[in-house]
Coordinates of C-alpha atoms and ligand atoms in Angstrom, one line a residue:
M23 CA -15.1 -15.2 6.2
P24 CA -14.0 -12.9 9.0
L25 CA -10.7 -11.0 8.8
D26 CA -7.9 -11.1 11.4
L27 CA -6.6 -7.7 10.6
L28 CA -8.2 -4.6 9.0
A29 CA -6.5 -1.4 8.1
L30 CA -8.7 1.7 7.8
A31 CA -7.5 4.8 6.1
A32 CA -8.8 8.0 4.5
H33 CA -7.4 7.6 1.1
R34 CA -6.3 4.9 -1.3
D35 CA -2.5 4.7 -1.1
D36 CA -2.4 5.8 2.6
V37 CA -2.2 2.2 3.8
E38 CA 0.6 1.4 1.2
Q39 CA 2.6 4.3 2.7
T40 CA 2.0 3.7 6.4
C41 CA 1.4 0.0 7.1
G42 CA 1.5 -2.0 3.8
G43 CA 4.6 -4.0 4.9
T44 CA 2.9 -5.1 8.1
L45 CA -0.3 -6.2 6.2
L46 CA 1.8 -8.2 3.8
K47 CA 3.8 -9.7 6.6
M48 CA 0.7 -10.8 8.4
A49 CA -0.8 -12.3 5.2
E50 CA 2.4 -14.2 4.6
R51 CA 1.9 -15.7 8.1
G52 CA -1.5 -16.9 7.1
Y53 CA -3.7 -14.2 8.6
R54 CA -6.6 -12.8 6.6
T55 CA -6.1 -9.1 6.1
G56 CA -8.2 -6.3 4.6
I57 CA -8.1 -2.6 3.7
L58 CA -11.0 -0.1 4.1
D59 CA -10.5 3.2 2.3
L60 CA -13.0 5.8 3.5
T61 CA -12.9 7.8 0.2
Q62 CA -12.5 7.0 -3.5
G63 CA -9.9 9.6 -4.4
E64 CA -12.0 11.8 -6.6
M65 CA -10.1 15.0 -5.4
G66 CA -6.7 13.7 -6.4
T67 CA -4.8 16.1 -8.6
R68 CA -3.9 13.3 -11.0
G69 CA -6.1 10.5 -12.4
S70 CA -9.8 9.8 -11.8
A71 CA -11.5 7.8 -9.1
E72 CA -11.8 4.9 -11.6
D73 CA -8.0 5.0 -12.1
R74 CA -7.5 4.9 -8.4
A75 CA -9.8 2.0 -8.0
R76 CA -7.9 -0.1 -10.5
E77 CA -4.6 0.9 -8.9
A78 CA -5.9 0.1 -5.5
D79 CA -6.8 -3.4 -6.6
D80 CA -3.3 -3.9 -8.1
A81 CA -1.8 -2.7 -4.8
A82 CA -4.0 -5.0 -2.8
R83 CA -2.9 -8.0 -4.9
I84 CA 0.7 -7.1 -4.2
L85 CA 0.0 -6.9 -0.5
K86 CA -1.9 -10.2 -0.6
V87 CA -5.0 -8.7 1.2
S88 CA -8.1 -10.8 1.2
W89 CA -10.6 -7.9 1.1
R90 CA -10.5 -4.2 0.0
E91 CA -13.3 -1.7 -0.5
A92 CA -13.7 2.0 -0.6
L93 CA -16.7 3.8 1.1
D94 CA -18.4 6.7 -0.6
I95 CA -17.4 9.4 1.9
P96 CA -16.4 12.5 -0.1
D97 CA -12.6 12.9 -0.6
G98 CA -11.3 16.0 1.3
R99 CA -14.4 16.0 3.4
V100 CA -14.1 13.1 5.8
E101 CA -16.4 14.0 8.7
N102 CA -17.0 12.2 11.9
T103 CA -20.8 12.1 11.5
W104 CA -23.3 9.5 12.8
E105 CA -24.0 8.4 9.3
N106 CA -20.3 7.9 8.5
R107 CA -19.8 6.0 11.8
L108 CA -22.6 3.6 10.8
K109 CA -21.0 3.0 7.4
V110 CA -17.8 1.9 9.2
V111 CA -19.8 -0.1 11.8
R112 CA -21.4 -2.2 9.0
V113 CA -18.0 -3.1 7.7
L114 CA -16.6 -4.0 11.1
R115 CA -19.6 -6.2 11.9
Q116 CA -19.3 -7.9 8.5
L117 CA -15.5 -8.5 8.6
R118 CA -15.1 -8.9 12.4
P119 CA -11.4 -8.1 12.6
R120 CA -9.5 -8.9 15.8
V121 CA -7.0 -6.1 15.2
L122 CA -7.8 -2.7 13.7
I123 CA -5.2 -0.4 12.3
L124 CA -6.2 3.3 12.3
P125 CA -4.3 6.4 11.2
Y126 CA -2.6 8.3 14.0
W127 CA -5.0 10.8 15.6
E128 CA -3.0 14.0 14.8
G129 CA -1.8 15.1 11.5
R130 CA -1.6 17.7 8.8
H131 CA -4.4 16.4 6.6
P132 CA -7.8 16.7 8.3
D133 CA -9.0 13.6 6.5
H134 CA -6.3 11.6 8.2
Y135 CA -6.9 12.6 11.8
T136 CA -10.7 12.6 11.3
A137 CA -10.5 9.1 9.9
S138 CA -8.7 8.1 13.1
V139 CA -11.4 9.4 15.5
L140 CA -14.2 8.2 13.2
G141 CA -12.6 4.7 13.1
Y142 CA -12.3 4.6 16.9
E143 CA -15.8 5.7 17.6
A144 CA -17.2 3.3 15.0
A145 CA -15.3 0.5 16.6
F146 CA -16.9 1.4 20.0
L147 CA -20.4 1.7 18.5
S148 CA -19.9 -1.6 16.7
G149 CA -19.8 -3.4 20.0
L150 CA -23.1 -2.0 21.3
A151 CA -25.7 -4.8 21.2
K152 CA -28.6 -2.5 21.1
L153 CA -27.3 -0.3 18.2
A154 CA -28.9 -2.5 15.5
S155 CA -32.4 -2.6 16.7
H156 CA -32.6 1.1 17.2
Q157 CA -31.0 2.1 13.9
P158 CA -33.1 1.7 10.8
S159 CA -30.1 2.3 8.6
V160 CA -28.4 -0.7 10.1
A161 CA -31.5 -2.9 10.5
G162 CA -32.6 -4.6 7.4
E163 CA -29.2 -6.2 6.8
S164 CA -28.8 -9.9 7.5
E165 CA -28.4 -11.1 11.1
D166 CA -24.7 -11.8 10.5
L167 CA -24.1 -8.2 9.5
I168 CA -25.7 -6.7 12.5
A169 CA -24.3 -8.9 15.2
P170 CA -22.2 -6.7 17.4
H171 CA -18.4 -6.9 17.1
R172 CA -15.6 -4.8 18.7
P173 CA -12.0 -5.3 17.6
F174 CA -9.8 -6.6 20.5
K175 CA -6.9 -4.4 19.6
I176 CA -6.6 -1.0 18.0
I177 CA -3.1 0.2 16.9
Y178 CA -2.3 3.5 15.2
A179 CA -0.1 3.7 12.1
S180 CA 2.0 6.8 12.9
L181 CA 4.3 7.2 9.8
Y182 CA 2.6 10.5 8.7
R183 CA 3.3 12.0 12.1
D184 CA 6.6 12.8 13.8
V185 CA 5.9 11.0 17.1
R186 CA 7.9 8.3 18.8
P187 CA 6.3 4.9 18.1
T188 CA 5.6 2.5 20.9
F189 CA 6.6 -0.3 18.7
V190 CA 7.8 -1.0 15.2
V191 CA 7.2 -3.9 12.9
D192 CA 10.2 -5.4 11.1
I193 CA 9.3 -5.3 7.3
T194 CA 12.8 -5.9 6.0
S195 CA 11.5 -8.9 3.9
Q196 CA 8.4 -7.0 2.8
F197 CA 10.0 -3.7 1.9
E198 CA 10.4 -4.3 -1.9
A199 CA 6.8 -5.5 -2.3
R200 CA 5.5 -2.6 -0.2
F201 CA 7.3 -0.2 -2.4
A202 CA 5.9 -2.0 -5.5
S203 CA 2.4 -1.6 -4.0
L204 CA 2.9 2.2 -3.8
M205 CA 4.2 2.3 -7.4
A206 CA 1.0 0.6 -8.5
Y207 CA -0.6 4.1 -8.2
K208 CA 0.7 5.0 -11.6
S209 CA -1.6 7.9 -12.1
Q210 CA -0.1 9.6 -9.1
F211 CA 3.4 9.5 -10.4
T212 CA 2.9 10.0 -14.1
D213 CA 2.9 13.8 -14.0
Q214 CA 5.8 14.0 -11.6
Q215 CA 7.8 12.0 -14.1
A216 CA 7.1 14.4 -17.0
G217 CA 10.1 16.4 -18.0
S218 CA 12.6 14.7 -15.7
G219 CA 12.2 11.2 -17.0
I220 CA 10.9 8.2 -15.1
F221 CA 14.0 7.4 -13.1
P222 CA 14.7 10.6 -11.1
A223 CA 11.1 10.8 -9.9
Q224 CA 10.9 7.2 -8.8
A225 CA 14.4 7.4 -7.3
E226 CA 13.3 10.5 -5.3
I227 CA 10.2 8.7 -4.0
R228 CA 12.2 5.6 -3.3
A229 CA 14.8 7.6 -1.3
R230 CA 12.1 9.1 0.8
V231 CA 10.2 5.9 1.5
E232 CA 13.5 4.1 2.1
S233 CA 14.9 6.6 4.5
M234 CA 11.7 6.6 6.6
A235 CA 11.7 2.8 6.7
R236 CA 15.4 2.8 7.6
F237 CA 14.9 5.3 10.4
Y238 CA 12.2 3.2 12.1
G239 CA 14.2 0.1 11.3
M240 CA 17.2 1.6 13.2
L241 CA 15.0 2.2 16.2
G242 CA 14.1 -1.5 16.3
G243 CA 17.6 -2.8 15.4
V244 CA 16.5 -4.1 12.0
T245 CA 16.9 -2.8 8.4
Y246 CA 13.4 -1.6 7.6
A247 CA 10.4 -1.1 9.9
E248 CA 7.0 0.6 10.1
P249 CA 6.0 2.6 13.2
F250 CA 2.9 2.2 15.4
V251 CA 1.5 3.7 18.5
Q252 CA -0.7 1.8 21.0
K253 CA -2.5 3.6 23.8
E254 CA -2.2 0.6 26.2
V255 CA 0.9 -0.4 28.0
G256 CA 2.9 -3.4 26.7
L257 CA 2.5 -6.6 28.7
V258 CA 5.7 -8.7 29.2
D259 CA 5.7 -12.3 30.3
D260 CA 9.4 -13.1 30.0
V261 CA 11.8 -10.2 30.5
M262 CA 14.6 -12.4 29.0
A263 CA 12.9 -12.3 25.7
I264 CA 12.3 -8.5 25.3
P265 CA 13.7 -7.5 21.9
V266 CA 15.6 -4.3 20.9
K267 CA 19.1 -3.8 22.4
S268 CA 19.5 -1.0 25.1
I269 CA 23.2 -0.2 24.9
Ligands
ZN330 ZN1 -4.0 10.4 2.6

């Protein structure tokens, strides 16, 4: 079954931090959502890739996503190669999402901004009708998998980057579940809790997550929100219905 919305990210737990509330909100509205993690998290300081896989499944259940998988691209070495683009093309053609969420294209972590460009270029390639017949690594899959597909819309989750979003999504009703999905990554938070007890560490993480969501919520005139950037202009049909107060 095709997806309506797919979020692509470099690492397990990126989506939970940047757009998990939006994914949950869309699932609650009846859309089929999914998460594609490019890496399996083997370079993480804490826990193994197997721990991360289990935790990612728990987080996916909390966010009510219909599909989640991790590719085998090396953690810490996400490269925009032809081979990696084809791996993403295969997923896009299989899932056929209308909307694709990518990480913002600039950032501190090379995996994050590389994932953004890799995702964009894969989305473009995925729409090329002739790609399949000329690529042995794509040919050989079933007809369904190789039928071209290009997402209609690409939006960029910009929470990791200090840029002004072009729009924010109100996640006030989803905030607690989104926070719970992040806390599902127990192996990430175990060591931080050592010595100081469980509550101060969680309280610190919660304060950070909450203040970011509050800030973007304030920009949109709601309590909690997640920020996005779109490269296209916004199209307005009815100027009487434009949200967000000016003065
Ligand atoms: Zn990351």
